[in-house]
Short mmCIF file of C-alpha atoms and ligand atoms in Angstrom, two decimals:
data_model
loop_
_atom_site.label_atom_id
_atom_site.label_comp_id
_atom_site.label_asym_id
_atom_site.label_seq_id
_atom_site.Cartn_x
_atom_site.Cartn_y
_atom_site.Cartn_z
CA UNK A 23 -43.08 59.63 -42.99
CA UNK A 24 -45.95 57.29 -41.91
CA UNK A 25 -46.12 54.75 -39.16
CA UNK A 26 -49.27 52.45 -39.33
CA UNK A 27 -50.80 55.10 -41.74
CA UNK A 28 -50.09 58.03 -39.43
CA UNK A 29 -47.74 60.74 -40.55
CA UNK A 30 -44.98 61.54 -38.05
CA UNK A 31 -41.95 63.66 -37.57
CA UNK A 32 -39.34 62.44 -34.97
CA UNK A 33 -39.76 65.45 -32.81
CA UNK A 34 -42.59 67.95 -32.22
CA UNK A 35 -44.03 70.14 -29.44
CA UNK A 36 -47.17 69.19 -27.52
CA UNK A 37 -48.71 70.06 -24.13
CA UNK A 38 -45.81 72.30 -23.27
CA UNK A 39 -43.27 69.53 -23.94
CA UNK A 40 -40.87 68.36 -26.62
CA UNK A 41 -42.24 64.98 -27.76
CA UNK A 42 -39.97 62.40 -29.50
CA UNK A 43 -40.20 58.93 -30.66
CA UNK A 44 -38.32 56.67 -28.23
CA UNK A 45 -35.92 54.99 -30.62
CA UNK A 46 -34.28 52.89 -28.00
CA UNK A 47 -37.51 50.76 -27.90
CA UNK A 48 -37.89 50.29 -31.65
CA UNK A 49 -38.59 48.03 -33.47
CA UNK A 50 -40.34 46.28 -30.61
CA UNK A 51 -42.51 49.19 -29.40
CA UNK A 52 -43.50 52.51 -30.94
CA UNK A 53 -43.84 54.98 -28.11
CA UNK A 54 -43.19 58.61 -27.61
CA UNK A 55 -41.66 60.39 -24.74
CA UNK A 56 -41.94 63.85 -23.48
CA UNK A 57 -38.92 66.02 -22.75
CA UNK A 58 -39.76 68.84 -20.26
CA UNK A 59 -36.40 70.00 -19.09
CA UNK A 60 -32.82 70.45 -20.10
CA UNK A 61 -31.96 67.30 -18.32
CA UNK A 62 -34.56 65.42 -20.05
CA UNK A 63 -33.22 66.57 -23.43
CA UNK A 64 -29.59 65.86 -22.58
CA UNK A 65 -30.55 62.37 -21.21
CA UNK A 66 -32.44 61.62 -24.39
CA UNK A 67 -29.44 62.44 -26.51
CA UNK A 68 -26.88 60.65 -24.36
CA UNK A 69 -28.86 57.45 -23.99
CA UNK A 70 -30.01 57.52 -27.61
CA UNK A 71 -33.65 57.74 -27.06
CA UNK A 72 -33.04 60.19 -30.05
CA UNK A 73 -30.12 59.60 -32.32
CA UNK A 74 -28.80 60.42 -35.86
CA UNK A 75 -26.88 63.65 -36.55
CA UNK A 76 -29.65 65.90 -37.66
CA UNK A 77 -32.02 64.79 -34.95
CA UNK A 78 -29.52 65.22 -32.35
CA UNK A 79 -29.04 68.89 -33.45
CA UNK A 80 -32.92 69.50 -33.53
CA UNK A 81 -33.26 67.83 -29.98
CA UNK A 82 -30.32 69.92 -28.61
CA UNK A 83 -31.95 73.13 -29.99
CA UNK A 84 -35.20 72.19 -28.19
CA UNK A 85 -33.18 71.21 -25.04
CA UNK A 86 -31.71 74.74 -24.99
CA UNK A 87 -35.19 76.28 -25.44
CA UNK A 88 -36.45 74.24 -22.55
CA UNK A 89 -33.51 75.61 -20.40
CA UNK A 90 -34.16 79.24 -21.54
CA UNK A 91 -37.86 78.79 -20.57
CA UNK A 92 -36.71 77.95 -16.95
CA UNK A 93 -33.99 80.66 -16.88
CA UNK A 94 -33.42 83.14 -19.70
CA UNK A 95 -30.16 84.51 -18.25
CA UNK A 96 -26.90 84.45 -20.15
CA UNK A 97 -25.36 82.26 -17.49
CA UNK A 98 -28.11 79.69 -17.95
CA UNK A 99 -27.73 79.60 -21.69
CA UNK A 100 -24.07 79.06 -21.44
CA UNK A 101 -24.42 76.28 -18.76
CA UNK A 102 -27.18 74.56 -20.85
CA UNK A 103 -25.13 74.75 -24.07
CA UNK A 104 -22.10 73.11 -22.36
CA UNK A 105 -24.32 70.38 -20.92
CA UNK A 106 -25.83 69.54 -24.22
CA UNK A 107 -22.58 69.84 -26.24
CA UNK A 108 -21.12 67.24 -23.82
CA UNK A 109 -23.79 64.67 -24.63
CA UNK A 110 -22.35 63.21 -27.85
CA UNK A 111 -19.03 64.48 -29.30
CA UNK A 112 -19.02 63.27 -32.89
CA UNK A 113 -22.09 64.66 -34.71
CA UNK A 114 -21.45 68.24 -35.82
CA UNK A 115 -25.07 69.08 -36.07
CA UNK A 116 -25.04 69.32 -32.31
CA UNK A 117 -22.68 72.17 -32.03
CA UNK A 118 -24.19 73.75 -35.05
CA UNK A 119 -27.61 73.95 -33.66
CA UNK A 120 -26.53 75.24 -30.27
CA UNK A 121 -24.34 77.96 -32.02
CA UNK A 122 -27.30 78.91 -34.11
CA UNK A 123 -29.67 79.19 -31.19
CA UNK A 124 -27.15 81.09 -29.11
CA UNK A 125 -26.53 83.75 -31.87
CA UNK A 126 -30.35 84.11 -32.43
CA UNK A 127 -30.84 84.86 -28.73
CA UNK A 128 -27.78 87.16 -28.37
CA UNK A 129 -29.78 90.32 -29.13
CA UNK A 130 -33.07 89.26 -27.62
CA UNK A 131 -34.17 90.58 -24.22
CA UNK A 132 -34.34 87.91 -21.53
CA UNK A 133 -38.20 88.02 -21.31
CA UNK A 134 -38.57 87.31 -24.93
CA UNK A 135 -35.92 84.63 -25.10
CA UNK A 136 -38.04 81.53 -24.59
CA UNK A 137 -40.38 82.22 -27.50
CA UNK A 138 -37.53 83.14 -29.66
CA UNK A 139 -35.70 79.88 -28.74
CA UNK A 140 -38.54 77.71 -29.53
CA UNK A 141 -39.23 79.56 -32.85
CA UNK A 142 -35.54 79.04 -33.82
CA UNK A 143 -35.63 75.37 -32.82
CA UNK A 144 -38.74 74.91 -34.91
CA UNK A 145 -37.16 76.68 -37.85
CA UNK A 146 -34.13 74.30 -37.51
CA UNK A 147 -36.64 71.34 -37.81
CA UNK A 148 -38.55 72.87 -40.87
CA UNK A 149 -35.31 73.48 -42.52
CA UNK A 150 -34.10 70.04 -41.93
CA UNK A 151 -37.17 68.49 -43.46
CA UNK A 152 -36.80 70.76 -46.54
CA UNK A 153 -33.10 70.06 -46.85
CA UNK A 154 -33.61 66.14 -46.54
CA UNK A 155 -36.28 66.24 -49.14
CA UNK A 156 -33.86 68.19 -51.51
CA UNK A 157 -31.14 65.53 -50.82
CA UNK A 158 -33.76 62.99 -51.75
CA UNK A 159 -34.46 64.66 -55.18
CA UNK A 160 -30.77 64.89 -55.98
CA UNK A 161 -30.03 61.44 -54.82
CA UNK A 162 -33.00 59.97 -56.64
CA UNK A 163 -31.62 61.39 -59.84
CA UNK A 164 -28.49 59.39 -59.26
CA UNK A 165 -30.42 56.31 -58.56
CA UNK A 166 -32.47 56.69 -61.77
CA UNK A 167 -29.22 57.11 -63.73
CA UNK A 168 -27.56 53.95 -62.26
CA UNK A 169 -30.70 52.00 -62.87
CA UNK A 170 -30.89 52.90 -66.60
CA UNK A 171 -28.42 50.18 -67.95
CA UNK A 172 -30.50 47.25 -66.24
CA UNK A 173 -34.16 48.09 -66.88
CA UNK A 174 -35.15 44.52 -66.06
CA UNK A 175 -33.94 44.26 -62.48
CA UNK A 176 -34.29 46.29 -59.20
CA UNK A 177 -31.33 48.65 -58.28
CA UNK A 178 -29.42 47.28 -55.33
CA UNK A 179 -28.56 50.02 -52.81
CA UNK A 180 -26.51 49.14 -49.73
CA UNK A 181 -26.67 51.32 -46.62
CA UNK A 182 -25.02 51.30 -43.23
CA UNK A 183 -26.60 52.32 -39.92
CA UNK A 184 -29.79 54.41 -39.98
CA UNK A 185 -29.67 57.52 -42.06
CA UNK A 186 -33.43 57.49 -42.62
CA UNK A 187 -36.27 59.66 -41.26
CA UNK A 188 -35.67 58.49 -37.77
CA UNK A 189 -32.12 59.93 -37.88
CA UNK A 190 -33.56 63.35 -38.98
CA UNK A 191 -36.73 65.26 -38.50
CA UNK A 192 -38.22 63.68 -41.57
CA UNK A 193 -37.19 61.88 -44.88
CA UNK A 194 -33.60 61.06 -43.88
CA UNK A 195 -30.44 61.75 -45.57
CA UNK A 196 -29.18 58.44 -47.20
CA UNK A 197 -32.64 56.99 -47.34
CA UNK A 198 -34.33 60.03 -48.77
CA UNK A 199 -33.31 59.27 -52.43
CA UNK A 200 -34.52 55.67 -51.70
CA UNK A 201 -38.00 56.90 -50.66
CA UNK A 202 -38.39 59.37 -53.44
CA UNK A 203 -37.15 57.05 -56.20
CA UNK A 204 -39.41 54.28 -54.82
CA UNK A 205 -42.45 56.53 -54.67
CA UNK A 206 -41.74 57.41 -58.28
CA UNK A 207 -41.92 53.79 -59.20
CA UNK A 208 -38.15 52.87 -59.71
CA UNK A 209 -37.65 49.27 -58.71
CA UNK A 210 -35.02 49.06 -55.99
CA UNK A 211 -33.91 46.98 -53.18
CA UNK A 212 -31.90 47.75 -50.12
CA UNK A 213 -29.20 45.77 -48.43
CA UNK A 214 -29.40 46.87 -44.78
CA UNK A 215 -26.25 46.42 -42.71
CA UNK A 216 -27.28 45.24 -39.27
CA UNK A 217 -24.79 47.76 -37.73
CA UNK A 218 -23.37 46.29 -34.56
CA UNK A 219 -23.25 47.02 -31.80
CA UNK A 220 -26.44 49.01 -31.44
CA UNK A 221 -28.06 47.48 -34.60
CA UNK A 222 -29.42 50.79 -36.00
CA UNK A 223 -29.71 49.07 -39.42
CA UNK A 224 -31.47 45.91 -38.19
CA UNK A 225 -33.77 47.75 -35.68
CA UNK A 226 -34.42 51.21 -37.41
CA UNK A 227 -33.63 51.07 -40.97
CA UNK A 228 -35.44 47.80 -41.51
CA UNK A 229 -38.39 49.13 -39.48
CA UNK A 230 -38.53 52.28 -41.67
CA UNK A 231 -38.25 50.51 -44.95
CA UNK A 232 -40.81 47.86 -43.97
CA UNK A 233 -43.23 50.66 -42.91
CA UNK A 234 -42.77 52.38 -46.28
CA UNK A 235 -43.08 49.15 -48.33
CA UNK A 236 -39.52 49.38 -49.69
CA UNK A 237 -37.98 46.00 -50.52
CA UNK A 238 -35.04 45.24 -48.44
CA UNK A 239 -32.86 42.57 -46.76
CA UNK A 240 -30.95 42.80 -43.46
CA UNK A 241 -27.39 41.50 -43.69
CA UNK A 242 -24.52 40.88 -41.26
CA UNK A 243 -22.15 43.74 -41.35
CA UNK A 244 -19.47 41.73 -42.83
CA UNK A 245 -21.36 40.56 -45.89
CA UNK A 246 -21.27 43.73 -47.89
CA UNK A 247 -17.77 43.08 -49.44
CA UNK A 248 -18.70 39.57 -50.72
CA UNK A 249 -22.10 41.03 -52.20
CA UNK A 250 -20.06 43.63 -54.03
CA UNK A 251 -17.58 41.15 -55.29
CA UNK A 252 -20.65 39.10 -56.67
CA UNK A 253 -22.03 42.24 -58.50
CA UNK A 254 -24.96 42.38 -56.17
CA UNK A 255 -24.50 45.99 -55.01
CA UNK A 256 -25.06 48.83 -57.48
CA UNK A 257 -24.50 51.85 -55.17
CA UNK A 258 -23.73 52.47 -51.50
CA UNK A 259 -25.33 55.46 -49.80
CA UNK A 260 -24.55 56.32 -46.25
CA UNK A 261 -25.11 59.43 -43.93
CA UNK A 262 -22.49 61.43 -42.31
CA UNK A 263 -22.11 62.68 -38.67
CA UNK A 264 -19.50 65.14 -39.53
CA UNK A 265 -17.90 65.97 -42.98
CA UNK A 266 -14.66 67.94 -43.11
CA UNK A 267 -14.02 70.86 -45.38
CA UNK A 268 -11.88 68.47 -47.28
CA UNK A 269 -14.76 66.10 -47.63
CA UNK A 270 -13.65 63.27 -45.36
CA UNK A 271 -16.87 61.62 -44.04
CA UNK A 272 -17.20 60.56 -40.43
CA UNK A 273 -20.08 58.05 -40.07
CA UNK A 274 -21.15 55.14 -37.96
CA UNK A 275 -18.32 52.61 -37.28
CA UNK A 276 -17.96 50.16 -40.28
CA UNK A 277 -18.66 52.69 -42.94
CA UNK A 278 -14.92 52.93 -43.83
CA UNK A 279 -14.76 49.22 -44.46
CA UNK A 280 -17.68 49.48 -46.85
CA UNK A 281 -16.08 52.30 -48.73
CA UNK A 282 -12.86 50.24 -49.10
CA UNK A 283 -14.86 47.31 -50.44
CA UNK A 284 -16.79 49.66 -52.77
CA UNK A 285 -13.60 51.32 -54.01
CA UNK A 286 -12.03 47.89 -54.71
CA UNK A 287 -15.07 46.70 -56.65
CA UNK A 288 -15.82 49.91 -58.60
CA UNK A 289 -19.16 50.29 -56.67
CA UNK A 290 -20.14 54.12 -56.39
CA UNK A 291 -20.11 55.19 -52.79
CA UNK A 292 -22.01 58.27 -51.82
CA UNK A 293 -22.58 60.13 -48.59
CA UNK A 294 -25.71 62.13 -48.19
CA UNK A 295 -25.73 65.09 -45.69
CA UNK A 296 -27.20 68.49 -45.09
CA UNK A 297 -24.85 71.64 -44.70
CA UNK A 298 -25.36 71.45 -40.90
CA UNK A 299 -23.12 68.30 -40.89
CA UNK A 300 -20.22 70.01 -42.55
CA UNK A 301 -17.49 71.18 -40.17
CA UNK A 302 -15.61 73.94 -42.17
CA UNK A 303 -13.16 74.37 -39.18
CA UNK A 304 -11.65 70.83 -39.78
CA UNK A 305 -9.77 69.77 -43.04
CA UNK A 306 -8.32 66.50 -41.71
CA UNK A 307 -10.75 63.72 -40.70
CA UNK A 308 -8.16 62.36 -38.15
CA UNK A 309 -9.07 65.55 -36.04
CA UNK A 310 -12.78 64.48 -35.62
CA UNK A 311 -13.53 63.40 -32.07
CA UNK A 312 -14.60 59.74 -32.13
CA UNK A 313 -17.26 58.80 -29.49
CA UNK A 314 -16.53 55.92 -27.12
CA UNK A 315 -19.77 54.43 -26.05
CA UNK A 316 -20.40 52.09 -22.99
CA UNK A 317 -18.94 48.65 -23.09
CA UNK A 318 -22.34 47.23 -22.35
CA UNK A 319 -23.63 48.12 -25.77
CA UNK A 320 -21.09 45.61 -27.18
CA UNK A 321 -21.16 42.99 -24.38
CA UNK A 322 -25.11 42.73 -24.40
CA UNK A 323 -27.76 42.32 -26.87
CA UNK A 324 -31.58 43.14 -26.39
CA UNK A 325 -34.24 41.35 -28.38
CA UNK A 326 -37.74 39.80 -28.19
CA UNK A 327 -37.78 36.03 -27.18
CA UNK A 328 -40.08 33.61 -29.02
CA UNK A 329 -42.20 33.90 -26.08
CA UNK A 330 -42.82 37.66 -26.77
CA UNK A 331 -40.71 39.07 -23.90
CA UNK A 332 -38.06 41.62 -24.21
CA UNK A 333 -34.78 40.29 -22.86
CA UNK A 334 -31.23 41.41 -22.68
CA UNK A 335 -28.41 38.79 -22.80
CA UNK A 336 -24.61 38.91 -22.44
CA UNK A 337 -22.82 37.66 -25.64
CA UNK A 338 -19.26 38.39 -24.50
CA UNK A 339 -17.34 36.51 -21.85
CA UNK A 340 -17.59 38.37 -18.51
CA UNK A 341 -13.83 38.95 -18.17
CA UNK A 342 -13.08 40.12 -21.84
CA UNK A 343 -12.29 43.83 -22.10
CA UNK A 344 -14.06 45.50 -25.06
CA UNK A 345 -13.62 48.71 -26.98
CA UNK A 346 -16.67 50.49 -28.28
CA UNK A 347 -15.80 53.25 -30.67
CA UNK A 348 -18.89 54.44 -32.43
CA UNK A 349 -17.71 56.16 -35.60
CA UNK A 350 -14.95 55.92 -38.18
CA UNK A 351 -13.68 58.18 -40.90
CA UNK A 352 -13.84 57.54 -44.55
CA UNK A 353 -11.18 59.46 -46.45
CA UNK A 354 -12.58 61.61 -49.27
CA UNK A 355 -10.63 59.70 -51.91
CA UNK A 356 -12.87 56.82 -51.32
CA UNK A 357 -16.06 58.71 -51.69
CA UNK A 358 -17.58 59.08 -55.14
CA UNK A 359 -19.63 62.11 -54.30
CA UNK A 360 -21.49 64.10 -51.62
CA UNK A 361 -25.28 64.45 -52.03
CA UNK A 362 -26.42 67.73 -50.32
CA UNK A 363 -29.48 69.84 -50.37
CA UNK A 364 -27.80 71.95 -52.93
CA UNK A 365 -26.92 69.24 -55.27
CA UNK A 366 -24.13 66.59 -55.64
CA UNK A 367 -20.56 67.35 -55.71
CA UNK A 368 -17.26 65.59 -55.97
CA UNK A 369 -15.81 64.69 -52.53
CA UNK A 370 -13.13 67.42 -52.50
CA UNK A 371 -12.66 70.81 -50.90
CA UNK A 372 -13.38 72.44 -54.39
CA UNK A 373 -16.44 70.38 -54.76
CA UNK A 374 -17.81 71.49 -51.48
CA UNK A 375 -16.90 75.17 -52.07
CA UNK A 376 -18.67 74.92 -55.44
CA UNK A 377 -21.86 74.25 -53.68
CA UNK A 378 -21.17 76.58 -50.69
CA UNK A 379 -19.27 79.41 -52.17
CA UNK A 380 -20.08 81.62 -49.19
CA UNK A 381 -17.67 79.37 -47.14
CA UNK A 382 -14.66 80.46 -49.22
CA UNK A 383 -13.57 82.88 -46.57
CA UNK A 384 -13.31 79.94 -44.14
CA UNK A 385 -10.15 78.65 -45.96
O1 MRU B 403 -24.92 56.68 -33.21
P1 MRU B 403 -26.09 57.14 -34.07
O2 MRU B 403 -27.12 56.22 -34.25
O3 MRU B 403 -26.57 58.59 -33.75
O4 MRU B 403 -25.44 57.26 -35.51
C1 MRU B 403 -26.10 57.63 -36.64
C2 MRU B 403 -25.29 57.55 -37.84
O5 MRU B 403 -24.12 57.18 -37.94
C3 MRU B 403 -26.01 57.99 -39.13
O6 MRU B 403 -25.52 57.31 -40.28
C4 MRU B 403 -25.76 59.49 -39.20
O7 MRU B 403 -26.24 60.30 -38.10
C5 MRU B 403 -25.82 60.13 -40.44
S1 MRU B 403 -27.38 60.33 -40.82
C6 MRU B 403 -28.56 61.07 -40.70
#
């Protein structure tokens, strides 16, 4: 996608480093940062310089490649995988990417491992771009169908958190259908949940949609239910950090409340995700590890003052304890469908196996 007319991916290699967009500084500053070591990559994931399930996986793969470049031994690969795996516990793409790299390197002689690791990490990125584009095509067909009964007005899409190109390598998951449908000329408007506490909606989704010229409105997280009651939301599309084999969807905290409101109001609720997000080893969403993030993300807010300075202020009384759980699980029964790179399916185990028949042996 383009920023100020220049096409970008969220991660690429340059000058012997892995270069990423520093998302912790958006929307105020658009800067890149170079990752040159395993520690750089692990820190970037942990501190959310990079974030979003597919991008976490792509960065972890490159982090492992950086570690292999330093030391290609089995012991180093094992230690680097463990360090990267511990950075963020919820997004399945992280473990998926590390497992993929480790199995690609298993039969490679140590001297050839660094090249092989960077090649595999690049393949993960290229495949993610192709998969997100395919998700966009399948999702855009849904948007066109939903728009048909009301040709005179824009289709209202609500999304939570950031599941756009910044969360992936390009295109996005939940936002890919929006971009494709918009580019085809479908009139649409996006309600953007601010997504407290880190404000990925207000900071990142709004930034992306504005850069691409998609009409949108940022709303407080708590407004969505009211808008649905008023008939002002035609469809909800979110991403997923981990989807179980039974189609429960774990995504940014607050997603579940949107699904409940959508269910109560008969608004279709879709999750868009690539296969790398599906954890076939878990059937029950309650078994997904939910990340607890630092209290400071909830007690403090950063923004630009009217004077143009960046400032961080406390918004919670100093003595009040806080609980900052970063994800929740939406049970499959509240999800209208899953939009994947292979097409859209009902949010059921049978629906997923219809798209991924090769996983039948995992049952
Ligand atoms: O904590 P984050 O910003 O990494 O969380 C991101 C989300 O919850 C996205 O919706 C998710 O990764 C799915 S999308 C690509």
